[in-house]
């Protein structure tokens, strides 16, 4: 069964450093998402991406965040200058069909900012 | 913005018993989905129910949807220790176009005692 792959599974970084979280969505999917989950809290939407541009972003997704699909297979989330409060699990998801069906989530990257 | 809210926040039952979790939301939806998350792991899609459906089954799972009350329930029958996890409902807004993000609830932490 096709999977969404995320790397690394766990990343520790110092406050103020840049991090790039990587995702390989399912190959024929068209919509791509990043979500995050702070420990013990609910899953929050960050950004959606379609046709090589951001479709929607949340208030969390400020100027410190950016997304790219550099080569047609990878989908990356960059945090330019990490803060302690960016520590969370980050999930990538992709979807191929219309009308909200068929989301597949990756297993997540646990980001720890120290 | 719409928000799914699950209750109870935590549920502990004996193996073999049935577990019922509820979810409420605020706005019109296209569909509602349930996900499972084992501790510290990724999100696993369990079942999707469309706004024009009232009940759906998948193995030991039964989902109901009442759009007049803006609520859904997830029933797990004959629970097993392996069902221990957090369960989240997530909705897709009925009016949304394009990428159609998922909006997650707070989740129910289910513990099955052997």
PDB file of N, CA and C in Angstrom, chain B residues 44-95:
ATOM      1  N   UNK B  44      -3.530   7.188  11.800  1.00  0.00           N
ATOM      2  CA  UNK B  44      -4.020   6.128  10.936  1.00  0.00           C
ATOM      3  C   UNK B  44      -5.493   6.363  10.646  1.00  0.00           C
ATOM      4  N   UNK B  45      -5.819   6.465   9.370  1.00  0.00           N
ATOM      5  CA  UNK B  45      -7.206   6.680   8.978  1.00  0.00           C
ATOM      6  C   UNK B  45      -8.016   5.420   9.256  1.00  0.00           C
ATOM      7  N   UNK B  46      -9.151   5.593   9.947  1.00  0.00           N
ATOM      8  CA  UNK B  46     -10.000   4.454  10.283  1.00  0.00           C
ATOM      9  C   UNK B  46     -11.213   4.362   9.366  1.00  0.00           C
ATOM     10  N   UNK B  47     -11.932   5.460   9.250  1.00  0.00           N
ATOM     11  CA  UNK B  47     -13.203   5.392   8.547  1.00  0.00           C
ATOM     12  C   UNK B  47     -13.656   6.797   8.187  1.00  0.00           C
ATOM     13  N   UNK B  48     -14.358   6.912   7.080  1.00  0.00           N
ATOM     14  CA  UNK B  48     -14.894   8.189   6.614  1.00  0.00           C
ATOM     15  C   UNK B  48     -16.383   8.040   6.410  1.00  0.00           C
ATOM     16  N   UNK B  49     -17.132   9.040   6.843  1.00  0.00           N
ATOM     17  CA  UNK B  49     -18.573   9.055   6.618  1.00  0.00           C
ATOM     18  C   UNK B  49     -18.928  10.367   5.947  1.00  0.00           C
ATOM     19  N   UNK B  50     -19.680  10.293   4.891  1.00  0.00           N
ATOM     20  CA  UNK B  50     -20.050  11.485   4.133  1.00  0.00           C
ATOM     21  C   UNK B  50     -21.254  12.163   4.781  1.00  0.00           C
ATOM     22  N   UNK B  51     -21.461  13.398   4.438  1.00  0.00           N
ATOM     23  CA  UNK B  51     -22.528  14.168   5.081  1.00  0.00           C
ATOM     24  C   UNK B  51     -23.923  13.628   4.766  1.00  0.00           C
ATOM     25  N   UNK B  52     -24.054  12.871   3.675  1.00  0.00           N
ATOM     26  CA  UNK B  52     -25.365  12.319   3.334  1.00  0.00           C
ATOM     27  C   UNK B  52     -25.538  10.880   3.836  1.00  0.00           C
ATOM     28  N   UNK B  53     -24.586  10.400   4.616  1.00  0.00           N
ATOM     29  CA  UNK B  53     -24.683   9.076   5.201  1.00  0.00           C
ATOM     30  C   UNK B  53     -25.009   9.185   6.685  1.00  0.00           C
ATOM     31  N   UNK B  54     -25.646   8.171   7.223  1.00  0.00           N
ATOM     32  CA  UNK B  54     -26.033   8.207   8.632  1.00  0.00           C
ATOM     33  C   UNK B  54     -25.257   7.191   9.458  1.00  0.00           C
ATOM     34  N   UNK B  55     -24.841   6.118   8.819  1.00  0.00           N
ATOM     35  CA  UNK B  55     -24.142   5.069   9.553  1.00  0.00           C
ATOM     36  C   UNK B  55     -23.215   4.338   8.594  1.00  0.00           C
ATOM     37  N   UNK B  56     -22.087   3.909   9.175  1.00  0.00           N
ATOM     38  CA  UNK B  56     -21.146   3.166   8.354  1.00  0.00           C
ATOM     39  C   UNK B  56     -20.424   2.151   9.243  1.00  0.00           C
ATOM     40  N   UNK B  57     -20.114   0.995   8.671  1.00  0.00           N
ATOM     41  CA  UNK B  57     -19.433  -0.045   9.427  1.00  0.00           C
ATOM     42  C   UNK B  57     -18.126  -0.405   8.732  1.00  0.00           C
ATOM     43  N   UNK B  58     -17.143  -0.774   9.552  1.00  0.00           N
ATOM     44  CA  UNK B  58     -15.910  -1.325   9.021  1.00  0.00           C
ATOM     45  C   UNK B  58     -15.338  -2.242  10.080  1.00  0.00           C
ATOM     46  N   UNK B  59     -15.483  -3.552   9.876  1.00  0.00           N
ATOM     47  CA  UNK B  59     -15.021  -4.510  10.874  1.00  0.00           C
ATOM     48  C   UNK B  59     -15.706  -4.293  12.212  1.00  0.00           C
ATOM     49  N   UNK B  60     -14.926  -4.042  13.257  1.00  0.00           N
ATOM     50  CA  UNK B  60     -15.480  -3.817  14.593  1.00  0.00           C
ATOM     51  C   UNK B  60     -15.847  -2.354  14.828  1.00  0.00           C
ATOM     52  N   UNK B  61     -15.707  -1.522  13.807  1.00  0.00           N
ATOM     53  CA  UNK B  61     -16.014  -0.103  13.943  1.00  0.00           C
ATOM     54  C   UNK B  61     -17.389   0.210  13.381  1.00  0.00           C
ATOM     55  N   UNK B  62     -18.096   1.059  14.118  1.00  0.00           N
ATOM     56  CA  UNK B  62     -19.372   1.568  13.627  1.00  0.00           C
ATOM     57  C   UNK B  62     -19.383   3.075  13.874  1.00  0.00           C
ATOM     58  N   UNK B  63     -19.633   3.822  12.818  1.00  0.00           N
ATOM     59  CA  UNK B  63     -19.687   5.273  12.908  1.00  0.00           C
ATOM     60  C   UNK B  63     -21.091   5.739  12.557  1.00  0.00           C
ATOM     61  N   UNK B  64     -21.592   6.663  13.346  1.00  0.00           N
ATOM     62  CA  UNK B  64     -22.865   7.302  13.030  1.00  0.00           C
ATOM     63  C   UNK B  64     -22.641   8.788  12.849  1.00  0.00           C
ATOM     64  N   UNK B  65     -23.510   9.400  12.089  1.00  0.00           N
ATOM     65  CA  UNK B  65     -23.440  10.834  11.850  1.00  0.00           C
ATOM     66  C   UNK B  65     -24.842  11.411  11.911  1.00  0.00           C
ATOM     67  N   UNK B  66     -24.994  12.430  12.723  1.00  0.00           N
ATOM     68  CA  UNK B  66     -26.266  13.144  12.830  1.00  0.00           C
ATOM     69  C   UNK B  66     -26.005  14.602  12.477  1.00  0.00           C
ATOM     70  N   UNK B  67     -26.290  14.964  11.247  1.00  0.00           N
ATOM     71  CA  UNK B  67     -25.970  16.324  10.795  1.00  0.00           C
ATOM     72  C   UNK B  67     -26.897  17.360  11.426  1.00  0.00           C
ATOM     73  N   UNK B  68     -28.079  16.921  11.864  1.00  0.00           N
ATOM     74  CA  UNK B  68     -28.977  17.888  12.518  1.00  0.00           C
ATOM     75  C   UNK B  68     -28.428  18.295  13.882  1.00  0.00           C
ATOM     76  N   UNK B  69     -27.737  17.379  14.533  1.00  0.00           N
ATOM     77  CA  UNK B  69     -27.117  17.677  15.831  1.00  0.00           C
ATOM     78  C   UNK B  69     -25.642  18.000  15.696  1.00  0.00           C
ATOM     79  N   UNK B  70     -25.133  17.932  14.486  1.00  0.00           N
ATOM     80  CA  UNK B  70     -23.718  18.160  14.234  1.00  0.00           C
ATOM     81  C   UNK B  70     -22.863  17.294  15.162  1.00  0.00           C
ATOM     82  N   UNK B  71     -23.125  16.011  15.114  1.00  0.00           N
ATOM     83  CA  UNK B  71     -22.388  15.100  15.977  1.00  0.00           C
ATOM     84  C   UNK B  71     -22.175  13.757  15.302  1.00  0.00           C
ATOM     85  N   UNK B  72     -21.162  13.057  15.776  1.00  0.00           N
ATOM     86  CA  UNK B  72     -20.825  11.730  15.269  1.00  0.00           C
ATOM     87  C   UNK B  72     -20.389  10.881  16.446  1.00  0.00           C
ATOM     88  N   UNK B  73     -20.543   9.579  16.301  1.00  0.00           N
ATOM     89  CA  UNK B  73     -20.030   8.682  17.311  1.00  0.00           C
ATOM     90  C   UNK B  73     -19.256   7.557  16.651  1.00  0.00           C
ATOM     91  N   UNK B  74     -18.238   7.103  17.358  1.00  0.00           N
ATOM     92  CA  UNK B  74     -17.436   5.956  16.930  1.00  0.00           C
ATOM     93  C   UNK B  74     -17.610   4.873  17.979  1.00  0.00           C
ATOM     94  N   UNK B  75     -18.061   3.727  17.547  1.00  0.00           N
ATOM     95  CA  UNK B  75     -18.226   2.574  18.434  1.00  0.00           C
ATOM     96  C   UNK B  75     -17.218   1.518  18.035  1.00  0.00           C
ATOM     97  N   UNK B  76     -16.447   1.060  18.998  1.00  0.00           N
ATOM     98  CA  UNK B  76     -15.543  -0.072  18.794  1.00  0.00           C
ATOM     99  C   UNK B  76     -16.117  -1.229  19.599  1.00  0.00           C
ATOM    100  N   UNK B  77     -16.484  -2.275  18.920  1.00  0.00           N
ATOM    101  CA  UNK B  77     -17.068  -3.418  19.616  1.00  0.00           C
ATOM    102  C   UNK B  77     -15.990  -4.424  19.996  1.00  0.00           C
ATOM    103  N   UNK B  78     -16.286  -5.192  21.050  1.00  0.00           N
ATOM    104  CA  UNK B  78     -15.383  -6.271  21.484  1.00  0.00           C
ATOM    105  C   UNK B  78     -13.946  -5.774  21.548  1.00  0.00           C
ATOM    106  N   UNK B  79     -13.703  -4.767  22.374  1.00  0.00           N
ATOM    107  CA  UNK B  79     -12.400  -4.094  22.401  1.00  0.00           C
ATOM    108  C   UNK B  79     -11.267  -5.056  22.766  1.00  0.00           C
ATOM    109  N   UNK B  80     -10.088  -4.711  22.260  1.00  0.00           N
ATOM    110  CA  UNK B  80      -8.868  -5.479  22.507  1.00  0.00           C
ATOM    111  C   UNK B  80      -7.807  -4.569  23.081  1.00  0.00           C
ATOM    112  N   UNK B  81      -6.829  -5.141  23.735  1.00  0.00           N
ATOM    113  CA  UNK B  81      -5.741  -4.324  24.291  1.00  0.00           C
ATOM    114  C   UNK B  81      -5.074  -3.477  23.215  1.00  0.00           C
ATOM    115  N   UNK B  82      -4.996  -4.016  22.004  1.00  0.00           N
ATOM    116  CA  UNK B  82      -4.354  -3.295  20.896  1.00  0.00           C
ATOM    117  C   UNK B  82      -5.144  -2.070  20.446  1.00  0.00           C
ATOM    118  N   UNK B  83      -6.382  -1.937  20.917  1.00  0.00           N
ATOM    119  CA  UNK B  83      -7.171  -0.750  20.566  1.00  0.00           C
ATOM    120  C   UNK B  83      -6.779   0.458  21.416  1.00  0.00           C
ATOM    121  N   UNK B  84      -5.952   0.242  22.414  1.00  0.00           N
ATOM    122  CA  UNK B  84      -5.495   1.349  23.256  1.00  0.00           C
ATOM    123  C   UNK B  84      -4.770   2.372  22.394  1.00  0.00           C
ATOM    124  N   UNK B  85      -5.292   3.600  22.376  1.00  0.00           N
ATOM    125  CA  UNK B  85      -4.758   4.658  21.517  1.00  0.00           C
ATOM    126  C   UNK B  85      -5.577   5.914  21.749  1.00  0.00           C
ATOM    127  N   UNK B  86      -5.193   6.992  21.079  1.00  0.00           N
ATOM    128  CA  UNK B  86      -6.036   8.198  21.031  1.00  0.00           C
ATOM    129  C   UNK B  86      -6.820   8.189  19.736  1.00  0.00           C
ATOM    130  N   UNK B  87      -8.050   8.599  19.811  1.00  0.00           N
ATOM    131  CA  UNK B  87      -8.928   8.612  18.647  1.00  0.00           C
ATOM    132  C   UNK B  87      -9.382  10.043  18.393  1.00  0.00           C
ATOM    133  N   UNK B  88      -9.240  10.462  17.139  1.00  0.00           N
ATOM    134  CA  UNK B  88      -9.580  11.826  16.755  1.00  0.00           C
ATOM    135  C   UNK B  88     -10.632  11.820  15.659  1.00  0.00           C
ATOM    136  N   UNK B  89     -11.588  12.720  15.782  1.00  0.00           N
ATOM    137  CA  UNK B  89     -12.442  12.974  14.636  1.00  0.00           C
ATOM    138  C   UNK B  89     -11.880  14.180  13.886  1.00  0.00           C
ATOM    139  N   UNK B  90     -12.134  14.224  12.613  1.00  0.00           N
ATOM    140  CA  UNK B  90     -11.664  15.334  11.788  1.00  0.00           C
ATOM    141  C   UNK B  90     -12.708  15.599  10.712  1.00  0.00           C
ATOM    142  N   UNK B  91     -12.971  16.863  10.471  1.00  0.00           N
ATOM    143  CA  UNK B  91     -14.001  17.230   9.511  1.00  0.00           C
ATOM    144  C   UNK B  91     -13.420  17.992   8.338  1.00  0.00           C
ATOM    145  N   UNK B  92     -14.089  17.870   7.215  1.00  0.00           N
ATOM    146  CA  UNK B  92     -13.814  18.683   6.040  1.00  0.00           C
ATOM    147  C   UNK B  92     -15.012  19.599   5.866  1.00  0.00           C
ATOM    148  N   UNK B  93     -14.749  20.890   5.829  1.00  0.00           N
ATOM    149  CA  UNK B  93     -15.803  21.879   5.730  1.00  0.00           C
ATOM    150  C   UNK B  93     -16.613  21.694   4.460  1.00  0.00           C
ATOM    151  N   UNK B  94     -17.936  21.742   4.592  1.00  0.00           N
ATOM    152  CA  UNK B  94     -18.803  21.517   3.453  1.00  0.00           C
ATOM    153  C   UNK B  94     -18.715  22.569   2.378  1.00  0.00           C
ATOM    154  N   UNK B  95     -18.258  23.749   2.763  1.00  0.00           N
ATOM    155  CA  UNK B  95     -18.213  24.838   1.795  1.00  0.00           C
ATOM    156  C   UNK B  95     -16.829  25.048   1.220  1.00  0.00           C
TER     157      UNK B  95
END
